[in-house]
Short mmCIF file of C-alpha atoms in Angstrom, two decimals:
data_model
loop_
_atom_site.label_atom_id
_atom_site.label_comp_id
_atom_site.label_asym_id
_atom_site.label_seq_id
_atom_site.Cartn_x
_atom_site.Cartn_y
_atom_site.Cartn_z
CA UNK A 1 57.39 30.50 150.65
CA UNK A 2 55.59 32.40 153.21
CA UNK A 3 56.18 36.17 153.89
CA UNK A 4 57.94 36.73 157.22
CA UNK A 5 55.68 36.65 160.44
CA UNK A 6 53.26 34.38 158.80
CA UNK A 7 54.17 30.79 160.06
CA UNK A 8 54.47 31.35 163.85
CA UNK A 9 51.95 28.82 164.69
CA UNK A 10 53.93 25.93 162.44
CA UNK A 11 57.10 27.06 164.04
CA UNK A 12 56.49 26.28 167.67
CA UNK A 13 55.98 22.87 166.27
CA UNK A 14 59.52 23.00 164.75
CA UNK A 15 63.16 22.92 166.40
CA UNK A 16 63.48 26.20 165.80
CA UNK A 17 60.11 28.06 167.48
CA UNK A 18 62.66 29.78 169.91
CA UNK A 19 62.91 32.33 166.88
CA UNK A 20 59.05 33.47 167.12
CA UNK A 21 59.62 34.52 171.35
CA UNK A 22 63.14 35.59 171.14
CA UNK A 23 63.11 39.20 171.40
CA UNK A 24 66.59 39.50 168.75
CA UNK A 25 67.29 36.19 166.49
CA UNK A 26 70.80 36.39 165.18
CA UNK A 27 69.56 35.71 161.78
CA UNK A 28 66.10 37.36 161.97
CA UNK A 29 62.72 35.80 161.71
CA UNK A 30 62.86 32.87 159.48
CA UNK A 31 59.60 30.75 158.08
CA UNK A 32 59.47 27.24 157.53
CA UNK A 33 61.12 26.70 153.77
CA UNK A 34 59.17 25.34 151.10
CA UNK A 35 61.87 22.74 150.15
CA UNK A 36 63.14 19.93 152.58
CA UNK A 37 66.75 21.17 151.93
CA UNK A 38 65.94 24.80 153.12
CA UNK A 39 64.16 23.41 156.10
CA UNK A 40 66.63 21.44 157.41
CA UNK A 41 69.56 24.63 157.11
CA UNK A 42 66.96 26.18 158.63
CA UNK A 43 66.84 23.83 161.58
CA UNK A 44 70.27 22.76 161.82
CA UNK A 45 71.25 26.92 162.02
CA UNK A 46 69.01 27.57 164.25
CA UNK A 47 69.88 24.66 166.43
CA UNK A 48 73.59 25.85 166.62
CA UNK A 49 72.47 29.07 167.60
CA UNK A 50 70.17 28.38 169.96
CA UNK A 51 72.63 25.88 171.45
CA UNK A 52 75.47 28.83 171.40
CA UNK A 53 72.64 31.05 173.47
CA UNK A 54 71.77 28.72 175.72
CA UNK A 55 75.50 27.86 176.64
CA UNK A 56 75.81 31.65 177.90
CA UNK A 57 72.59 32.15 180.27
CA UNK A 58 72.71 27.71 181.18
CA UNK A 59 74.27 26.87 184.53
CA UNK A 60 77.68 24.95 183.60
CA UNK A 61 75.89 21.08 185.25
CA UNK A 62 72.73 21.95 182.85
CA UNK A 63 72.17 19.57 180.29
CA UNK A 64 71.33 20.66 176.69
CA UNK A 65 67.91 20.56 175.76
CA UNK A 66 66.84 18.01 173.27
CA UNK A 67 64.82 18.54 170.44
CA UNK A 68 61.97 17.01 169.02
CA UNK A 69 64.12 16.42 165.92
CA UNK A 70 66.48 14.22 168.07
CA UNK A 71 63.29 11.72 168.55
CA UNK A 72 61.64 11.96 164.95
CA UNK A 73 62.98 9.38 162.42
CA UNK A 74 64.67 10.84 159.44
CA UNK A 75 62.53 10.67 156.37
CA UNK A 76 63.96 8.27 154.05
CA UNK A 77 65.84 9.94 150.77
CA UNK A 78 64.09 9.43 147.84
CA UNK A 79 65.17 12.14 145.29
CA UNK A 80 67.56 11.11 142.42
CA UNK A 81 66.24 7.35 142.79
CA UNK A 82 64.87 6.20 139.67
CA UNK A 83 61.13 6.25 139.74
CA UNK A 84 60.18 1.93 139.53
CA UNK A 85 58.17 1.11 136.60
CA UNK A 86 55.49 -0.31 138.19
CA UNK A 87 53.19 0.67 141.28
CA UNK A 88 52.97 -1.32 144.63
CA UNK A 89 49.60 -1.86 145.61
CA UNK A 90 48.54 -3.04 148.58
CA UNK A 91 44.51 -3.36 149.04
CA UNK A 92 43.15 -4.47 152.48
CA UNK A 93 39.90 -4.39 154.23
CA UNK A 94 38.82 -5.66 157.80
CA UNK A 95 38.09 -9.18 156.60
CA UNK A 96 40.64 -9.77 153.57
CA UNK A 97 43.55 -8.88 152.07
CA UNK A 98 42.08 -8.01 148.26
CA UNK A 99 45.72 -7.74 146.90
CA UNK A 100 49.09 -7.32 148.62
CA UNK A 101 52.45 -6.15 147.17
CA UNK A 102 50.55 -6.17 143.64
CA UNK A 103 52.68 -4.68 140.97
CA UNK A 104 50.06 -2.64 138.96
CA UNK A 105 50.59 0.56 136.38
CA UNK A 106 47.47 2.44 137.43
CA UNK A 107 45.07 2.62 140.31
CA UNK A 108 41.83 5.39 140.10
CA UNK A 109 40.78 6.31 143.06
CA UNK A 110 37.57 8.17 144.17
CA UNK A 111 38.32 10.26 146.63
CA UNK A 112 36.26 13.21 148.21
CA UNK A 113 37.61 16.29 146.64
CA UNK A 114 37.53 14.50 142.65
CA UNK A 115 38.52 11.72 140.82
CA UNK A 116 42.33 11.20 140.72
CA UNK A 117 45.12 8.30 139.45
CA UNK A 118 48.04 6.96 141.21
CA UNK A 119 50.81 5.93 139.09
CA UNK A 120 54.39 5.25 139.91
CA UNK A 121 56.22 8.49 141.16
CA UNK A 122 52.84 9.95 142.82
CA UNK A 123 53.59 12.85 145.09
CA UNK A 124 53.16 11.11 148.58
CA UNK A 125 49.37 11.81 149.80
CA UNK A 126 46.53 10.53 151.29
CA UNK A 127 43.15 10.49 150.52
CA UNK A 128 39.75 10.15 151.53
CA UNK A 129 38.27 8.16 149.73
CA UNK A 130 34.11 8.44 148.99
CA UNK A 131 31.74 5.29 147.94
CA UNK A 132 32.82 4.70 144.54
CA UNK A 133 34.59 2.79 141.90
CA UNK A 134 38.08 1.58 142.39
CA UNK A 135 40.09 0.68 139.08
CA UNK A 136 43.10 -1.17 138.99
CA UNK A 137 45.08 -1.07 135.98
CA UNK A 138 47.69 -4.05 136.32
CA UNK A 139 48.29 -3.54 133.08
CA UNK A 140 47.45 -0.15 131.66
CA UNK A 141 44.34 -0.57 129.12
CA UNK A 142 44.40 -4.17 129.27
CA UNK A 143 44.53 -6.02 132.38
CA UNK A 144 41.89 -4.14 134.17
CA UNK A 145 40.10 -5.04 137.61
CA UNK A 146 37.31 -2.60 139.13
CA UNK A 147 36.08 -3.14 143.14
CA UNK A 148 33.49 -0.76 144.54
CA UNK A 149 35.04 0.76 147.70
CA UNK A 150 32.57 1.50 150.46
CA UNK A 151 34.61 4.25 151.68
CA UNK A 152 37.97 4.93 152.91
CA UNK A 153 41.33 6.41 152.51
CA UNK A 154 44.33 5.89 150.16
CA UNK A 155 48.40 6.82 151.37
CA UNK A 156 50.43 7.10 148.58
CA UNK A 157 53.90 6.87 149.80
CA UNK A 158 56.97 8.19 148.31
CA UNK A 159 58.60 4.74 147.44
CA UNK A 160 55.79 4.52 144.75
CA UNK A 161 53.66 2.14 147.20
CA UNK A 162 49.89 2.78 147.44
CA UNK A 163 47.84 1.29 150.46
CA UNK A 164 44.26 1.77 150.48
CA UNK A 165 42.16 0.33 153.13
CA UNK A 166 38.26 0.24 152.97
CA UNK A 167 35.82 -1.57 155.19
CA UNK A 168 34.10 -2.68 152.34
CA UNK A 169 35.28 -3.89 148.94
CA UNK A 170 33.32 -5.90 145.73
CA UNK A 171 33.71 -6.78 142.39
CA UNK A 172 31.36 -4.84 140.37
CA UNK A 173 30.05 -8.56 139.04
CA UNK A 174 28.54 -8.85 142.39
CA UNK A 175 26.55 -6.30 142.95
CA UNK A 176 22.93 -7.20 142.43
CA UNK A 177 21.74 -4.77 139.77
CA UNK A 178 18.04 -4.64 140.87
CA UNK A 179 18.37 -3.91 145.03
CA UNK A 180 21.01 -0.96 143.25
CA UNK A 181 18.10 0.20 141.69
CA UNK A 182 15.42 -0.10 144.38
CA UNK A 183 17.76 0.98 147.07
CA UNK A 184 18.45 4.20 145.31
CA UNK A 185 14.72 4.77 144.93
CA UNK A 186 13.58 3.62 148.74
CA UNK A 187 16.46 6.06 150.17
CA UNK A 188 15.27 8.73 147.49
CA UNK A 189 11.87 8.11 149.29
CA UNK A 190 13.18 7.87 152.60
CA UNK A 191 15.38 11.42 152.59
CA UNK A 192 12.35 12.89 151.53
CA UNK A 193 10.20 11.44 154.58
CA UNK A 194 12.51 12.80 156.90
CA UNK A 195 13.23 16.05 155.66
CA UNK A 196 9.51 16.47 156.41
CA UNK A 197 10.18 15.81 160.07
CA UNK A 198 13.94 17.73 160.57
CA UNK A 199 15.88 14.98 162.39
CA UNK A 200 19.35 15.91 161.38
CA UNK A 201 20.81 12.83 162.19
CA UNK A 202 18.23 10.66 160.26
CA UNK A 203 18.80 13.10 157.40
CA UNK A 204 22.00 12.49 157.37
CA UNK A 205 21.66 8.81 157.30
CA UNK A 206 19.37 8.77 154.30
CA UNK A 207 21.31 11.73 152.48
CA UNK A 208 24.48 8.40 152.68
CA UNK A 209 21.91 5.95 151.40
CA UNK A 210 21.14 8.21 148.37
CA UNK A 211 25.08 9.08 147.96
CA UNK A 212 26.23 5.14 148.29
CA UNK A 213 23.45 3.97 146.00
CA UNK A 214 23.69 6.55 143.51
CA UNK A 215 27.25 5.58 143.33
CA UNK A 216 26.99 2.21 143.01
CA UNK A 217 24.03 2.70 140.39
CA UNK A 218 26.29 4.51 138.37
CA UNK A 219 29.06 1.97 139.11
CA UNK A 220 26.61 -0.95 137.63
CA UNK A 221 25.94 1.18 134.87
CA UNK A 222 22.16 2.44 135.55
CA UNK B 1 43.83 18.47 148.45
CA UNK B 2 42.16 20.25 150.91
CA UNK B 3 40.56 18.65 153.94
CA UNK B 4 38.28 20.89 154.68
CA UNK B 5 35.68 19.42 152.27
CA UNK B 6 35.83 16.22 154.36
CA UNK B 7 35.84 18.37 157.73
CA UNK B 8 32.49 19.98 156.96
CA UNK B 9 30.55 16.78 155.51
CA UNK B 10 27.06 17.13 156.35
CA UNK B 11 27.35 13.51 158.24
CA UNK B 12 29.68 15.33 160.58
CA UNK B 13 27.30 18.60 161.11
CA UNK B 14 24.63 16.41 161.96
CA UNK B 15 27.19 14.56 164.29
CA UNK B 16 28.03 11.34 163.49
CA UNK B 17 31.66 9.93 163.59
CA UNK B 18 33.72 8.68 160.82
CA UNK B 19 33.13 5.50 162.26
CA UNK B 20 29.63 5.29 161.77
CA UNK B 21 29.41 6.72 158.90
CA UNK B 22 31.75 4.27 156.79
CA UNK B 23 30.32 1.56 158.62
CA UNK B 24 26.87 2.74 157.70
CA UNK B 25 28.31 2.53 153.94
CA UNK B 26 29.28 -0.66 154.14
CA UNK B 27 26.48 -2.05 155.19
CA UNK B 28 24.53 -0.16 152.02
CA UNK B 29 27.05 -2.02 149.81
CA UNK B 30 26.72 -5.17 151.88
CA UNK B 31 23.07 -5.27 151.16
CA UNK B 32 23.10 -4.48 147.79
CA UNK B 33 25.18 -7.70 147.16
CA UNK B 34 23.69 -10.63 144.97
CA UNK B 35 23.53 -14.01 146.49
CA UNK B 36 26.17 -16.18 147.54
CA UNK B 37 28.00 -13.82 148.27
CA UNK B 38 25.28 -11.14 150.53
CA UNK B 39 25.17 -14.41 152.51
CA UNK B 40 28.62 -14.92 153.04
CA UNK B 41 28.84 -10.60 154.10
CA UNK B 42 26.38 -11.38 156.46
CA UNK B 43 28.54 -14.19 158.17
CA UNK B 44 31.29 -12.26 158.89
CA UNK B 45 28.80 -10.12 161.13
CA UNK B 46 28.30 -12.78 163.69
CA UNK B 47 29.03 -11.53 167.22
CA UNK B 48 29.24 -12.83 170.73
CA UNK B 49 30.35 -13.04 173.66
CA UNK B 50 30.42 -15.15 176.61
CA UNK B 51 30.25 -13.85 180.44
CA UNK B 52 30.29 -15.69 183.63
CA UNK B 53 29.74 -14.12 186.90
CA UNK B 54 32.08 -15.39 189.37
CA UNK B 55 31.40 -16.34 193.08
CA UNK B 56 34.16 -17.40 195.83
CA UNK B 57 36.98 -17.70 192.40
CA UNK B 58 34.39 -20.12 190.49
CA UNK B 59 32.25 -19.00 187.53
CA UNK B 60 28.83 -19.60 188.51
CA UNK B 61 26.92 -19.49 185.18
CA UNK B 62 28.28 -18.47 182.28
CA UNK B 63 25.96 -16.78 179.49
CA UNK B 64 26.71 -16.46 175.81
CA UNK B 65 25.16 -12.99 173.84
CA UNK B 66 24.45 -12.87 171.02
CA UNK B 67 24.97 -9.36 169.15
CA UNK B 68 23.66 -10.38 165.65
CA UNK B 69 21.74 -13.92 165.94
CA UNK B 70 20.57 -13.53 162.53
CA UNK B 71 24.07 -13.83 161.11
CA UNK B 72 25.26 -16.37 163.51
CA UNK B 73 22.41 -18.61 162.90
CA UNK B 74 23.95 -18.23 159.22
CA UNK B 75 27.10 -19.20 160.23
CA UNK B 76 26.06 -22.50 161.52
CA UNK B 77 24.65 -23.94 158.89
#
C-alpha cells in the first residue's frame, strides 16, 4: 500500500485519475490498492462518482464518457481454483517448436536478475532470460532434459502455463566441447584487443562473446 | 524482479538493440555447435530474394540476391 499522494502518475493510467486533478474528491485521495479486490472498489466507486459529477455540470444530449476499463478484457479468475499438478510448458524458437503443451513438474530458468524455478502455481511473471542452461524437469529428479537457451524471455501465466521463447535452443549433447573452449579463450583475447582501442560498441560485442561462452563452458562442464 | 538490471546492460549503453544483441548470441551458440547439426544451423540462414524491375507492366529482368550464399550453397546440396 502506498501512502496517499504517492501514485499520481499510475492513476492517470487508471479509471479513476479524475481523483489526482479534482480539486475536492468525495472520498478523498485514494492510491491504487495492493489487492485486485481493493482495486476494483476502488474503480467501480470512483466510477459512480465521477459518473454522478459529471451528470450535474454535462449538457442533458452529452454522452457519458467511457472508460478505458470498458475496452480492457477482464482478467480471468483464478483464485480458489485448485493449483494443477503439473506445469504447461510450451518451448518455441524461430525455427521449431522444442515442446508444446508439455506437462512437466519443474522448469529452471536463467534469467538476468538470478537463477529461479517455475513450478505449478508460479506467481504470473516474465523474465528475461540470459545465455544459459534451461532444465526441464518432466518428472522431478528423474526425467530430466537440459537445452542451452541463447537468450530470451519466459511468461509465466497464472493458469500454471509457462512459455518461453528463445532464438536459439540445443541440447547440451550438441555442443562441441572444444570450439566452447577456444571460443571462450579467442573472445577473452578479443575483449582485451579492443579495450585497448575504446570502441564501445565492439566492446560490447566481445564483452557477449565472453558472457555466452563462459556460459556455455560452464554448461558443458569446463 | 526488477528491470532495471536489464535496462542498464552494458550492450544497451554502448547502443545496440535487443535485437542484435540476442541475435548476436545465437549465432555464438550456433557456432559452437558440433557437426551435423552446426551444418544444419547454418541452413536455416539461407536468404534471398528475387527483384524484377518492371517496364510498360512487364518485368524486364528479374535478379535473385543472395544475403548469405554460404548457407544457401549448403542448402542445395
Amino acid at each position: 500500500m502506498r501512502s496517499p499522494g504517492e501514485g499520481f502518475g499510475a492513476d492517470l493510467a487508471s479509471d479513476h485519475y479524475w481523483l489526482a486533478v479534482s480539486t475536492s474528491p468525495p472520498g478523498g485521495l485514494r492510491c491504487i490498492s495492493t489487492t485486485a479486490v481493493r482495486q476494483e472498489e476502488a474503480v467501480k466507486g470512483s466510477r459512480e462518482e465521477f459518473l454522478e459529477q459529471f451528470k450535474k455540470v454535462a449538457p442533458s444530449n452529452l454522452a457519458p464518457p467511457r472508460f478505458i476499463g470498458d475496452f480492457v478484457p477482464k482478467p480471468a479468475k483464478v483464485e480458489g481454483t485448485a493449483v494443477p499438478e503439473k506445469l504447461t510448458f510450451n518451448f518455441y524458437v524461430p525455427h521449431d517448436t522444442v515442446l508444446n503443451k508439455s506437462q512437466v513438474d519443474l522448469v529452471l530458468l536463467p534469467a538476468v536478475t538470478g537463477d529461479f524455478g517455475v513450478m505449478p502455481g508460479h506467481v504470473p511473471t516474465v523474465a528475461q532470460l540470459r545465455p544459459g542452461v534451461v532444465t526441464v524437469h518432466k518428472e522431478l529428479d528423474k526425467d530430466v532434459q537440459k537445452y542451452f537457451v541463447s537468450s530470451g524471455f519466459a511468461f509465466i501465466h497464472a493458469d500454471s502455463t509457462t512459455e518461453l521463447c528463445a532464438v536459439e535452443a540445443v541440447k547440451l549433447d550438441e555442443l562441441d566441447v572444444d570450439a566452447v573452449r577456444s571460443g571462450l579463450q579467442e573472445y577473452n583475447a578479443k575483449l582485451a584487443a579492443v579495450q585497448a582501442k575504446g570502441d564501445d560498441y565492439e566492446i560490447a560485442a566481445a564483452q557477449i562473446g565472453v558472457e555466452v561462452y563462459s556460459a556455455l563452458n560452464s554448461a558443458v562442464g569446463g | 524482479m526488477s528491470s532495471s538490471a536489464a535496462a542498464s546492460s552494458y550492450w544497451r549503453v554502448a547502443g545496440m538493440s535487443y535485437l542484435k544483441y540476442s541475435n548476436l548470441c545465437a549465432d555464438m551458440v550456433r557456432a559452437a555447435l558440433k557437426e551435423p547439426f552446426k551444418t544444419k544451423a547454418k541452413v536455416r540462414e539461407a536468404v534471398y530474394y528475387r527483384t524484377a524491375q518492371w517496364k510498360d507492366g512487364q518485368p524486364v529482368k528479374q535478379v535473385i540476391v543472395d544475403l548469405n550464399p554460404e548457407a544457401t550453397a549448403l542448402s542445395k546440396k
